Amino acid sequence: MKKGALIGCGFFAQNHLHAWKDIEDAEIVALCDRDERRLTETARLFGIDRTYVEAAAMLEAETLDFVDIATTVRTHRPLVEIAAASRVNIICQKPFAETMDDARAMVRAAQDAGVALMVHENFRWQSAIRAAKAEIDKGSIGTPFWGRVSFRSAYDVYSGQPYLATDEKFIIQDLGIHILDIARFLFGDVSTISASTRRVSPNIRAEDVATMMLVHEGGVTSIVDCSYATSLPRENFPETLLEIDGSDGTLRLDAGYRLTLCNALGTTERDVSPPLLPWAERPWHNIQESVLNIERHFVDCLAGGLAPETSGADNLKTLALVYAAYASAADGSRTIAMRNLA
Ligand code: NAD
Ligand code: 89V
């Protein structure tokens, strides 16, 4: 049994805690939050009686196999560094860091301490995305040469996460980071990126629309597009849609989790909806299931001594795309070479 502690008992951490309850080989034995009201309420809801307002005090007092850091980005580096200094394995929420220097320092701290570090980059763990990847890997559409990874919505994300309306950067750093990571997962690492951004809503500080073009090292060209300013007849939040063209066929993941394959064998359509876990609620059930999947992956990696798919070192490449996209957009959609940026 792996013993863990969770730091940050806010909006999204509630999903982490529900998912941990579903994992037999792991148990959250302690909680930490600087906000005593949130800490007490979360401890009561999940029946966890060891609570701390200071992460350092918790790491000192508890014997842990891992910490799960679910705070917002500004606190990630200091928390990762004190966890590494305590020789505890680490999961850290996305966005991993506000700068590449911070992210690299966190990867180094974990490496020097000999502990595992996984970024909680969960979107690639959604079952619909895994189903699409399995088809690519099976060769169902031959060799992919073009893709579109798309997230367009008008869902009110600001009520649950008010900081999204006031942070200096918004859609690429918060959501595009997931969609860029899916593009890497499906098509491999990236040679060049160009991007344009726009703020449509007058009520927020930063960009709520971004369109990015990626050329992947293996030769695929992909479009990664995100919007929180798109009112559709059917609200698709939080679905990521896919269009992938290959040498021997096409794959589409359309709204409503419909996966369509078209190849020499004909056209087939199937439902790849995520399960509705007992503690989940629509429309978030897709993301909530991916939290369970990534936590389970982390525990399996600890047990097997393996590096997680989205290790800190791996996530440097996703994070580098985020900051390159901002640089490109600021510079009138200049094409940026990714070599040496991670
Ligand atoms: P939140 O503000 O609701 O919660 C953060 C909590 O951390 C707060 O309760 C705060 O008091 C606590 N905290 C901050 N600094 C602390 C410290 N040094 N020690 C202890 N506690 C501290 O934020 P949220 O909306 O839950 O987001 C948290 C993170 O999760 C963000 O990085 C966000 O981007 C990410 N997130 C990820 C997903 C996903 O699908 N992967 C979804 C939503 C949010
Ligand atoms: O995943 C996230 O970080 C969330 C959301 C899906 C709403 O963008 O902020």
mmCIF file of C-alpha atoms and ligand atoms in Angstrom:
data_model
loop_
_atom_site.group_PDB
_atom_site.id
_atom_site.type_symbol
_atom_site.label_atom_id
_atom_site.label_comp_id
_atom_site.label_asym_id
_atom_site.label_seq_id
_atom_site.Cartn_x
_atom_site.Cartn_y
_atom_site.Cartn_z
ATOM 1 C CA MET A 1 0.000 0.000 0.000
ATOM 2 C CA LYS A 2 1.448 3.373 -1.051
ATOM 3 C CA LYS A 3 0.789 6.151 1.451
ATOM 4 C CA GLY A 4 0.265 9.628 0.089
ATOM 5 C CA ALA A 5 -0.662 13.142 1.141
ATOM 6 C CA LEU A 6 -2.500 15.757 -0.863
ATOM 7 C CA ILE A 7 -1.438 19.411 -0.871
ATOM 8 C CA GLY A 8 -4.115 21.921 -1.923
ATOM 9 C CA CYS A 9 -7.744 21.047 -1.120
ATOM 10 C CA GLY A 10 -9.386 23.335 -3.683
ATOM 11 C CA PHE A 11 -11.789 22.965 -6.614
ATOM 12 C CA PHE A 12 -10.048 20.209 -8.574
ATOM 13 C CA ALA A 13 -8.469 18.336 -5.653
ATOM 14 C CA GLN A 14 -11.902 16.965 -4.776
ATOM 15 C CA ASN A 15 -11.646 14.828 -7.948
ATOM 16 C CA HIS A 16 -8.156 13.655 -6.967
ATOM 17 C CA LEU A 17 -9.461 12.528 -3.584
ATOM 18 C CA HIS A 18 -12.472 10.680 -4.986
ATOM 19 C CA ALA A 19 -10.195 8.888 -7.461
ATOM 20 C CA TRP A 20 -7.657 7.953 -4.751
ATOM 21 C CA LYS A 21 -10.498 6.260 -2.841
ATOM 22 C CA ASP A 22 -11.014 4.006 -5.893
ATOM 23 C CA ILE A 23 -7.378 2.831 -5.985
ATOM 24 C CA GLU A 24 -6.785 -0.202 -3.800
ATOM 25 C CA ASP A 25 -2.992 0.053 -3.653
ATOM 26 C CA ALA A 26 -2.881 3.665 -2.448
ATOM 27 C CA GLU A 27 -4.265 5.653 0.444
ATOM 28 C CA ILE A 28 -4.262 9.382 1.171
ATOM 29 C CA VAL A 29 -3.341 9.582 4.853
ATOM 30 C CA ALA A 30 -2.876 13.356 5.281
ATOM 31 C CA LEU A 31 -4.087 16.634 3.812
ATOM 32 C CA CYS A 32 -2.547 20.088 3.626
ATOM 33 C CA ASP A 33 -4.045 23.467 2.751
ATOM 34 C CA ARG A 34 -3.208 26.965 3.871
ATOM 35 C CA ASP A 35 -6.932 27.719 3.980
ATOM 36 C CA GLU A 36 -8.103 26.134 7.230
ATOM 37 C CA ARG A 37 -11.767 26.207 6.275
ATOM 38 C CA ARG A 38 -11.156 24.249 3.063
ATOM 39 C CA LEU A 39 -8.811 21.899 4.876
ATOM 40 C CA THR A 40 -11.329 21.072 7.593
ATOM 41 C CA GLU A 41 -14.225 20.674 5.187
ATOM 42 C CA THR A 42 -12.243 18.389 2.836
ATOM 43 C CA ALA A 43 -10.924 16.329 5.761
ATOM 44 C CA ARG A 44 -14.495 15.845 6.991
ATOM 45 C CA LEU A 45 -15.829 14.915 3.527
ATOM 46 C CA PHE A 46 -13.127 12.311 2.880
ATOM 47 C CA GLY A 47 -12.626 11.083 6.455
ATOM 48 C CA ILE A 48 -8.919 12.008 6.632
ATOM 49 C CA ASP A 49 -7.997 13.169 10.117
ATOM 50 C CA ARG A 50 -4.321 14.188 9.774
ATOM 51 C CA THR A 51 -4.308 17.789 8.523
ATOM 52 C CA TYR A 52 -1.665 20.483 8.149
ATOM 53 C CA VAL A 53 -1.587 24.118 7.059
ATOM 54 C CA GLU A 54 2.126 23.944 6.187
ATOM 55 C CA ALA A 55 3.479 21.403 3.703
ATOM 56 C CA ALA A 56 6.913 21.438 5.379
ATOM 57 C CA ALA A 57 5.376 20.477 8.726
ATOM 58 C CA MET A 58 3.447 17.660 7.067
ATOM 59 C CA LEU A 59 6.523 16.273 5.305
ATOM 60 C CA GLU A 60 8.399 16.401 8.611
ATOM 61 C CA ALA A 61 5.685 14.629 10.598
ATOM 62 C CA GLU A 62 4.428 11.996 8.138
ATOM 63 C CA THR A 63 6.078 8.942 6.575
ATOM 64 C CA LEU A 64 4.931 9.111 2.959
ATOM 65 C CA ASP A 65 5.539 7.323 -0.332
ATOM 66 C CA PHE A 66 4.216 10.267 -2.364
ATOM 67 C CA VAL A 67 2.655 13.717 -2.348
ATOM 68 C CA ASP A 68 -0.039 14.840 -4.753
ATOM 69 C CA ILE A 69 0.313 18.597 -5.353
ATOM 70 C CA ALA A 70 -3.008 20.128 -6.454
ATOM 71 C CA THR A 71 -2.271 23.805 -5.875
ATOM 72 C CA THR A 72 -2.155 26.462 -8.603
ATOM 73 C CA VAL A 73 1.020 26.975 -10.617
ATOM 74 C CA ARG A 74 2.833 29.629 -8.583
ATOM 75 C CA THR A 75 3.417 27.251 -5.646
ATOM 76 C CA HIS A 76 4.511 24.227 -7.688
ATOM 77 C CA ARG A 77 8.264 24.827 -7.616
ATOM 78 C CA PRO A 78 8.658 25.401 -3.849
ATOM 79 C CA LEU A 79 6.375 22.460 -3.062
ATOM 80 C CA VAL A 80 8.148 20.100 -5.481
ATOM 81 C CA GLU A 81 11.507 21.163 -4.059
ATOM 82 C CA ILE A 82 10.564 20.517 -0.424
ATOM 83 C CA ALA A 83 8.985 17.167 -1.334
ATOM 84 C CA ALA A 84 12.130 16.151 -3.237
ATOM 85 C CA ALA A 85 14.283 17.239 -0.283
ATOM 86 C CA SER A 86 12.155 14.904 1.880
ATOM 87 C CA ARG A 87 12.788 12.044 -0.602
ATOM 88 C CA VAL A 88 9.088 11.614 -1.382
ATOM 89 C CA ASN A 89 7.737 10.725 -4.855
ATOM 90 C CA ILE A 90 5.736 13.532 -6.431
ATOM 91 C CA ILE A 91 2.689 14.195 -8.610
ATOM 92 C CA CYS A 92 2.321 17.846 -9.597
ATOM 93 C CA GLN A 93 -0.718 19.390 -11.290
ATOM 94 C CA LYS A 94 -0.449 21.175 -14.626
ATOM 95 C CA PRO A 95 0.618 23.774 -15.630
ATOM 96 C CA PHE A 96 3.868 22.404 -14.257
ATOM 97 C CA ALA A 97 5.576 25.816 -14.007
ATOM 98 C CA GLU A 98 5.331 29.442 -15.074
ATOM 99 C CA THR A 99 8.774 29.397 -16.668
ATOM 100 C CA MET A 100 10.965 26.776 -18.327
ATOM 101 C CA ASP A 101 13.724 27.553 -15.798
ATOM 102 C CA ASP A 102 11.413 26.665 -12.909
ATOM 103 C CA ALA A 103 10.286 23.481 -14.666
ATOM 104 C CA ARG A 104 13.851 22.361 -15.363
ATOM 105 C CA ALA A 105 14.831 23.072 -11.744
ATOM 106 C CA MET A 106 11.958 20.874 -10.536
ATOM 107 C CA VAL A 107 12.997 18.009 -12.812
ATOM 108 C CA ARG A 108 16.588 18.340 -11.546
ATOM 109 C CA ALA A 109 15.479 18.408 -7.900
ATOM 110 C CA ALA A 110 13.571 15.134 -8.341
ATOM 111 C CA GLN A 111 16.416 13.511 -10.275
ATOM 112 C CA ASP A 112 18.993 14.540 -7.672
ATOM 113 C CA ALA A 113 16.796 13.169 -4.881
ATOM 114 C CA GLY A 114 16.128 9.935 -6.788
ATOM 115 C CA VAL A 115 12.337 10.313 -6.584
ATOM 116 C CA ALA A 116 9.665 9.935 -9.273
ATOM 117 C CA LEU A 117 8.040 13.123 -10.567
ATOM 118 C CA MET A 118 4.867 12.945 -12.662
ATOM 119 C CA VAL A 119 2.929 15.919 -14.006
ATOM 120 C CA HIS A 120 -0.822 15.407 -13.619
ATOM 121 C CA GLU A 121 -1.385 15.829 -17.384
ATOM 122 C CA ASN A 122 -4.583 13.842 -17.503
ATOM 123 C CA PHE A 123 -6.275 14.659 -20.823
ATOM 124 C CA ARG A 124 -4.288 12.007 -22.725
ATOM 125 C CA TRP A 125 -5.734 9.516 -20.206
ATOM 126 C CA GLN A 126 -9.329 10.132 -21.319
ATOM 127 C CA SER A 127 -10.732 6.864 -22.625
ATOM 128 C CA ALA A 128 -11.840 8.371 -25.962
ATOM 129 C CA ILE A 129 -8.317 9.686 -26.601
ATOM 130 C CA ARG A 130 -6.806 6.307 -25.677
ATOM 131 C CA ALA A 131 -9.250 4.599 -28.070
ATOM 132 C CA ALA A 132 -8.134 6.874 -30.925
ATOM 133 C CA LYS A 133 -4.456 6.259 -30.150
ATOM 134 C CA ALA A 134 -5.029 2.492 -30.091
ATOM 135 C CA GLU A 135 -6.480 2.707 -33.640
ATOM 136 C CA ILE A 136 -3.465 4.680 -34.870
ATOM 137 C CA ASP A 137 -1.097 2.184 -33.239
ATOM 138 C CA LYS A 138 -2.986 -0.733 -34.829
ATOM 139 C CA GLY A 139 -2.474 0.850 -38.238
ATOM 140 C CA SER A 140 -6.208 1.306 -38.884
ATOM 141 C CA ILE A 141 -5.598 4.446 -40.962
ATOM 142 C CA GLY A 142 -2.056 3.711 -42.136
ATOM 143 C CA THR A 143 0.503 6.442 -41.513
ATOM 144 C CA PRO A 144 -1.066 9.667 -40.202
ATOM 145 C CA PHE A 145 -0.027 12.774 -42.146
ATOM 146 C CA TRP A 146 -2.464 15.423 -40.853
ATOM 147 C CA GLY A 147 -4.422 16.012 -37.671
ATOM 148 C CA ARG A 148 -6.662 18.440 -35.874
ATOM 149 C CA VAL A 149 -7.065 18.399 -32.105
ATOM 150 C CA SER A 150 -9.863 20.738 -31.195
ATOM 151 C CA PHE A 151 -11.574 22.050 -28.038
ATOM 152 C CA ARG A 152 -14.252 24.687 -28.632
ATOM 153 C CA SER A 153 -16.774 25.703 -26.012
ATOM 154 C CA ALA A 154 -18.590 28.543 -24.281
ATOM 155 C CA TYR A 155 -18.800 26.730 -20.930
ATOM 156 C CA ASP A 156 -18.488 29.026 -17.910
ATOM 157 C CA VAL A 157 -15.153 27.825 -16.525
ATOM 158 C CA TYR A 158 -14.688 31.035 -14.550
ATOM 159 C CA SER A 159 -17.268 30.269 -11.868
ATOM 160 C CA GLY A 160 -15.400 27.150 -10.661
ATOM 161 C CA GLN A 161 -11.933 28.555 -11.344
ATOM 162 C CA PRO A 162 -12.096 32.380 -10.906
ATOM 163 C CA TYR A 163 -8.323 32.782 -11.425
ATOM 164 C CA LEU A 164 -8.822 31.883 -15.115
ATOM 165 C CA ALA A 165 -10.509 35.266 -15.639
ATOM 166 C CA THR A 166 -7.739 37.286 -14.011
ATOM 167 C CA ASP A 167 -4.454 35.451 -14.757
ATOM 168 C CA GLU A 168 -2.039 37.109 -17.191
ATOM 169 C CA LYS A 169 -2.207 34.066 -19.494
ATOM 170 C CA PHE A 170 -5.319 31.967 -20.011
ATOM 171 C CA ILE A 171 -6.341 29.495 -22.644
ATOM 172 C CA ILE A 172 -3.008 28.144 -23.877
ATOM 173 C CA GLN A 173 -1.540 27.869 -20.377
ATOM 174 C CA ASP A 174 -4.639 26.351 -18.793
ATOM 175 C CA LEU A 175 -6.368 24.313 -21.487
ATOM 176 C CA GLY A 176 -4.183 24.446 -24.608
ATOM 177 C CA ILE A 177 -1.496 22.719 -22.544
ATOM 178 C CA HIS A 178 -3.732 19.621 -22.436
ATOM 179 C CA ILE A 179 -4.587 19.822 -26.123
ATOM 180 C CA LEU A 180 -0.936 20.296 -27.113
ATOM 181 C CA ASP A 181 -0.054 17.288 -24.966
ATOM 182 C CA ILE A 182 -2.689 15.211 -26.781
ATOM 183 C CA ALA A 183 -1.135 16.292 -30.104
ATOM 184 C CA ARG A 184 2.277 15.108 -28.849
ATOM 185 C CA PHE A 185 0.728 11.860 -27.597
ATOM 186 C CA LEU A 186 -0.908 11.148 -30.966
ATOM 187 C CA PHE A 187 1.657 12.495 -33.436
ATOM 188 C CA GLY A 188 4.960 12.639 -31.546
ATOM 189 C CA ASP A 189 7.336 15.437 -30.637
ATOM 190 C CA VAL A 190 7.264 18.744 -32.437
ATOM 191 C CA SER A 191 9.768 20.460 -34.738
ATOM 192 C CA THR A 192 8.033 23.822 -35.231
ATOM 193 C CA ILE A 193 5.005 25.734 -33.957
ATOM 194 C CA SER A 194 3.226 28.933 -34.912
ATOM 195 C CA ALA A 195 0.222 30.418 -33.142
ATOM 196 C CA SER A 196 -2.299 33.188 -33.074
ATOM 197 C CA THR A 197 -4.401 34.195 -30.072
ATOM 198 C CA ARG A 198 -7.286 36.482 -29.377
ATOM 199 C CA ARG A 199 -9.367 37.706 -26.446
ATOM 200 C CA VAL A 200 -13.068 37.698 -27.345
ATOM 201 C CA SER A 201 -14.732 37.974 -23.931
ATOM 202 C CA PRO A 202 -14.478 41.548 -22.593
ATOM 203 C CA ASN A 203 -14.793 40.232 -19.032
ATOM 204 C CA ILE A 204 -11.461 38.428 -18.734
ATOM 205 C CA ARG A 205 -7.839 39.541 -18.737
ATOM 206 C CA ALA A 206 -6.111 37.229 -21.236
ATOM 207 C CA GLU A 207 -6.701 35.255 -24.434
ATOM 208 C CA ASP A 208 -9.703 32.920 -24.680
ATOM 209 C CA VAL A 209 -9.028 31.730 -28.262
ATOM 210 C CA ALA A 210 -5.866 30.165 -29.689
ATOM 211 C CA THR A 211 -5.026 28.486 -32.986
ATOM 212 C CA MET A 212 -1.718 26.683 -33.322
ATOM 213 C CA MET A 213 -0.027 24.892 -36.212
ATOM 214 C CA LEU A 214 2.532 22.204 -35.384
ATOM 215 C CA VAL A 215 4.915 20.280 -37.609
ATOM 216 C CA HIS A 216 5.827 17.041 -35.830
ATOM 217 C CA GLU A 217 9.227 15.356 -36.103
ATOM 218 C CA GLY A 218 7.643 12.307 -37.780
ATOM 219 C CA GLY A 219 6.147 14.490 -40.532
ATOM 220 C CA VAL A 220 2.544 15.007 -39.347
ATOM 221 C CA THR A 221 1.174 18.543 -39.577
ATOM 222 C CA SER A 222 -1.427 19.292 -36.918
ATOM 223 C CA ILE A 223 -3.770 22.092 -35.991
ATOM 224 C CA VAL A 224 -4.444 22.525 -32.282
ATOM 225 C CA ASP A 225 -7.325 24.918 -31.698
ATOM 226 C CA CYS A 226 -8.970 26.016 -28.459
ATOM 227 C CA SER A 227 -11.746 28.435 -27.657
ATOM 228 C CA TYR A 228 -13.892 29.395 -24.690
ATOM 229 C CA ALA A 229 -15.737 31.920 -26.854
ATOM 230 C CA THR A 230 -17.562 29.470 -29.117
ATOM 231 C CA SER A 231 -21.319 29.030 -28.571
ATOM 232 C CA LEU A 232 -22.419 25.949 -30.457
ATOM 233 C CA PRO A 233 -25.923 24.508 -30.855
ATOM 234 C CA ARG A 234 -24.686 21.664 -28.623
ATOM 235 C CA GLU A 235 -22.212 22.556 -25.843
ATOM 236 C CA ASN A 236 -19.370 20.021 -26.066
ATOM 237 C CA PHE A 237 -17.464 20.849 -22.866
ATOM 238 C CA PRO A 238 -15.105 19.203 -22.017
ATOM 239 C CA GLU A 239 -14.714 17.044 -25.126
ATOM 240 C CA THR A 240 -11.577 17.152 -27.272
ATOM 241 C CA LEU A 241 -12.463 16.372 -30.892
ATOM 242 C CA LEU A 242 -10.089 14.752 -33.370
ATOM 243 C CA GLU A 243 -9.699 14.667 -37.130
ATOM 244 C CA ILE A 244 -6.836 12.486 -38.345
ATOM 245 C CA ASP A 245 -6.028 11.701 -41.950
ATOM 246 C CA GLY A 246 -3.725 8.790 -42.724
ATOM 247 C CA SER A 247 -2.254 7.124 -45.814
ATOM 248 C CA ASP A 248 -4.889 4.333 -45.612
ATOM 249 C CA GLY A 249 -7.894 5.955 -44.006
ATOM 250 C CA THR A 250 -9.329 8.580 -41.699
ATOM 251 C CA LEU A 251 -10.307 8.757 -38.042
ATOM 252 C CA ARG A 252 -12.791 11.193 -36.550
ATOM 253 C CA LEU A 253 -13.692 11.636 -32.891
ATOM 254 C CA ASP A 254 -16.849 13.695 -33.015
ATOM 255 C CA ALA A 255 -18.987 15.298 -30.326
ATOM 256 C CA GLY A 256 -20.818 12.749 -28.207
ATOM 257 C CA TYR A 257 -17.738 10.493 -28.113
ATOM 258 C CA ARG A 258 -18.397 9.003 -31.553
ATOM 259 C CA LEU A 259 -15.293 7.424 -33.069
ATOM 260 C CA THR A 260 -15.528 6.891 -36.832
ATOM 261 C CA LEU A 261 -12.980 4.989 -38.892
ATOM 262 C CA CYS A 262 -13.020 5.007 -42.655
ATOM 263 C CA ASN A 263 -10.611 2.701 -44.503
ATOM 264 C CA ALA A 264 -10.500 -0.003 -47.155
ATOM 265 C CA LEU A 265 -12.683 -2.230 -44.931
ATOM 266 C CA GLY A 266 -15.474 0.376 -44.967
ATOM 267 C CA THR A 267 -16.773 2.864 -42.435
ATOM 268 C CA THR A 268 -17.415 1.958 -38.801
ATOM 269 C CA GLU A 269 -18.708 4.142 -36.005
ATOM 270 C CA ARG A 270 -18.624 3.310 -32.307
ATOM 271 C CA ASP A 271 -19.391 4.938 -28.993
ATOM 272 C CA VAL A 272 -16.258 5.561 -26.906
ATOM 273 C CA SER A 273 -18.015 7.431 -24.080
ATOM 274 C CA PRO A 274 -16.235 7.398 -20.730
ATOM 275 C CA PRO A 275 -17.915 5.517 -17.894
ATOM 276 C CA LEU A 276 -19.847 7.651 -15.399
ATOM 277 C CA LEU A 277 -17.992 6.816 -12.166
ATOM 278 C CA PRO A 278 -20.209 6.726 -9.059
ATOM 279 C CA TRP A 279 -18.745 9.996 -7.746
ATOM 280 C CA ALA A 280 -18.577 11.760 -11.126
ATOM 281 C CA GLU A 281 -21.033 14.179 -12.676
ATOM 282 C CA ARG A 282 -21.735 15.168 -16.252
ATOM 283 C CA PRO A 283 -20.224 16.884 -18.173
ATOM 284 C CA TRP A 284 -17.025 16.545 -16.082
ATOM 285 C CA HIS A 285 -17.127 12.705 -16.030
ATOM 286 C CA ASN A 286 -14.721 12.530 -18.957
ATOM 287 C CA ILE A 287 -12.047 14.492 -17.075
ATOM 288 C CA GLN A 288 -12.888 12.785 -13.778
ATOM 289 C CA GLU A 289 -12.289 9.325 -15.253
ATOM 290 C CA SER A 290 -8.945 10.497 -16.628
ATOM 291 C CA VAL A 291 -7.919 11.538 -13.087
ATOM 292 C CA LEU A 292 -8.524 7.978 -11.888
ATOM 293 C CA ASN A 293 -6.593 6.588 -14.877
ATOM 294 C CA ILE A 294 -3.544 8.811 -14.356
ATOM 295 C CA GLU A 295 -3.421 8.206 -10.595
ATOM 296 C CA ARG A 296 -3.593 4.450 -11.213
ATOM 297 C CA HIS A 297 -0.777 4.813 -13.765
ATOM 298 C CA PHE A 298 1.370 6.622 -11.169
ATOM 299 C CA VAL A 299 0.873 3.864 -8.583
ATOM 300 C CA ASP A 300 1.660 1.202 -11.209
ATOM 301 C CA CYS A 301 4.840 3.081 -12.168
ATOM 302 C CA LEU A 302 5.933 3.315 -8.514
ATOM 303 C CA ALA A 303 5.320 -0.418 -8.064
ATOM 304 C CA GLY A 304 7.172 -1.304 -11.287
ATOM 305 C CA GLY A 305 9.980 1.245 -10.954
ATOM 306 C CA LEU A 306 8.953 2.803 -14.297
ATOM 307 C CA ALA A 307 8.932 6.426 -15.452
ATOM 308 C CA PRO A 308 5.376 7.776 -15.823
ATOM 309 C CA GLU A 309 4.273 8.722 -19.364
ATOM 310 C CA THR A 310 3.978 12.346 -18.317
ATOM 311 C CA SER A 311 7.092 12.508 -16.152
ATOM 312 C CA GLY A 312 8.451 15.952 -15.340
ATOM 313 C CA ALA A 313 11.134 15.425 -18.005
ATOM 314 C CA ASP A 314 8.516 14.507 -20.610
ATOM 315 C CA ASN A 315 6.289 17.432 -19.675
ATOM 316 C CA LEU A 316 9.111 19.914 -20.383
ATOM 317 C CA LYS A 317 8.314 19.293 -24.079
ATOM 318 C CA THR A 318 4.614 20.103 -23.640
ATOM 319 C CA LEU A 319 5.403 23.155 -21.522
ATOM 320 C CA ALA A 320 7.937 24.389 -24.080
ATOM 321 C CA LEU A 321 5.147 24.303 -26.696
ATOM 322 C CA VAL A 322 2.969 26.495 -24.461
ATOM 323 C CA TYR A 323 5.618 29.196 -24.097
ATOM 324 C CA ALA A 324 6.668 28.943 -27.751
ATOM 325 C CA ALA A 325 3.016 29.427 -28.758
ATOM 326 C CA TYR A 326 2.807 32.614 -26.684
ATOM 327 C CA ALA A 327 6.073 33.877 -28.184
ATOM 328 C CA SER A 328 4.846 33.112 -31.692
ATOM 329 C CA ALA A 329 1.500 34.837 -31.146
ATOM 330 C CA ALA A 330 3.176 37.898 -29.619
ATOM 331 C CA ASP A 331 5.361 38.056 -32.689
ATOM 332 C CA GLY A 332 2.610 37.889 -35.334
ATOM 333 C CA SER A 333 2.464 34.069 -35.741
ATOM 334 C CA ARG A 334 6.208 33.626 -36.298
ATOM 335 C CA THR A 335 7.247 29.993 -36.741
ATOM 336 C CA ILE A 336 9.368 28.830 -33.818
ATOM 337 C CA ALA A 337 11.768 25.872 -33.953
ATOM 338 C CA MET A 338 11.374 23.683 -30.869
ATOM 339 C CA ARG A 339 14.883 22.212 -30.930
ATOM 340 C CA ASN A 340 16.653 22.912 -27.604
ATOM 341 C CA LEU A 341 13.648 24.723 -26.082
ATOM 342 C CA ALA A 342 12.663 21.926 -23.668
HETATM 343 P P1 NAD B 1 -7.972 26.259 -6.197
HETATM 344 O O1 NAD B 1 -7.506 27.660 -6.058
HETATM 345 O O2 NAD B 1 -9.436 25.962 -6.119
HETATM 346 O O3 NAD B 1 -7.260 25.331 -5.101
HETATM 347 C C1 NAD B 1 -5.919 25.462 -4.758
HETATM 348 C C2 NAD B 1 -5.802 25.205 -3.255
HETATM 349 O O4 NAD B 1 -4.417 25.173 -2.912
HETATM 350 C C3 NAD B 1 -6.431 26.289 -2.383
HETATM 351 O O5 NAD B 1 -7.322 25.699 -1.462
HETATM 352 C C4 NAD B 1 -5.244 26.964 -1.702
HETATM 353 O O6 NAD B 1 -5.546 27.433 -0.387
HETATM 354 C C5 NAD B 1 -4.240 25.825 -1.661
HETATM 355 N N1 NAD B 1 -2.835 26.252 -1.568
HETATM 356 C C6 NAD B 1 -2.207 27.192 -2.320
HETATM 357 N N2 NAD B 1 -0.920 27.291 -1.962
HETATM 358 C C7 NAD B 1 -0.707 26.372 -0.992
HETATM 359 C C8 NAD B 1 0.428 25.975 -0.249
HETATM 360 N N3 NAD B 1 1.625 26.538 -0.435
HETATM 361 N N4 NAD B 1 0.280 24.998 0.669
HETATM 362 C C9 NAD B 1 -0.918 24.423 0.873
HETATM 363 N N5 NAD B 1 -2.038 24.759 0.191
HETATM 364 C C10 NAD B 1 -1.935 25.712 -0.733
HETATM 365 O O7 NAD B 1 -7.362 25.745 -7.555
HETATM 366 P P2 NAD B 1 -7.932 24.586 -8.521
HETATM 367 O O8 NAD B 1 -8.918 25.173 -9.452
HETATM 368 O O9 NAD B 1 -8.284 23.411 -7.721
HETATM 369 O O10 NAD B 1 -6.617 24.295 -9.400
HETATM 370 C C11 NAD B 1 -5.490 23.685 -8.837
HETATM 371 C C12 NAD B 1 -4.583 23.209 -9.967
HETATM 372 O O11 NAD B 1 -5.271 22.198 -10.690
HETATM 373 C C13 NAD B 1 -4.239 24.297 -10.999
HETATM 374 O O12 NAD B 1 -2.885 24.191 -11.338
HETATM 375 C C14 NAD B 1 -5.158 24.010 -12.184
HETATM 376 O O13 NAD B 1 -4.612 24.392 -13.427
HETATM 377 C C15 NAD B 1 -5.266 22.515 -12.087
HETATM 378 N N6 NAD B 1 -6.474 21.959 -12.694
HETATM 379 C C16 NAD B 1 -6.296 20.843 -13.448
HETATM 380 C C17 NAD B 1 -7.365 20.240 -14.060
HETATM 381 C C18 NAD B 1 -7.100 19.014 -14.877
HETATM 382 O O14 NAD B 1 -7.992 18.472 -15.527
HETATM 383 N N7 NAD B 1 -5.879 18.503 -14.873
HETATM 384 C C19 NAD B 1 -8.655 20.782 -13.914
HETATM 385 C C20 NAD B 1 -8.809 21.904 -13.120
HETATM 386 C C21 NAD B 1 -7.704 22.492 -12.489
HETATM 387 O O1 89V B 2 -8.131 21.159 -17.066
HETATM 388 C C1 89V B 2 -8.158 22.286 -16.603
HETATM 389 O O2 89V B 2 -7.142 22.751 -16.184
HETATM 390 C C2 89V B 2 -9.428 23.066 -16.430
HETATM 391 C C3 89V B 2 -10.366 23.078 -17.586
HETATM 392 C C4 89V B 2 -10.633 21.769 -18.231
HETATM 393 C C5 89V B 2 -11.695 23.672 -17.138
HETATM 394 O O3 89V B 2 -9.804 23.941 -18.516
HETATM 395 O O4 89V B 2 -9.080 24.378 -16.114
#
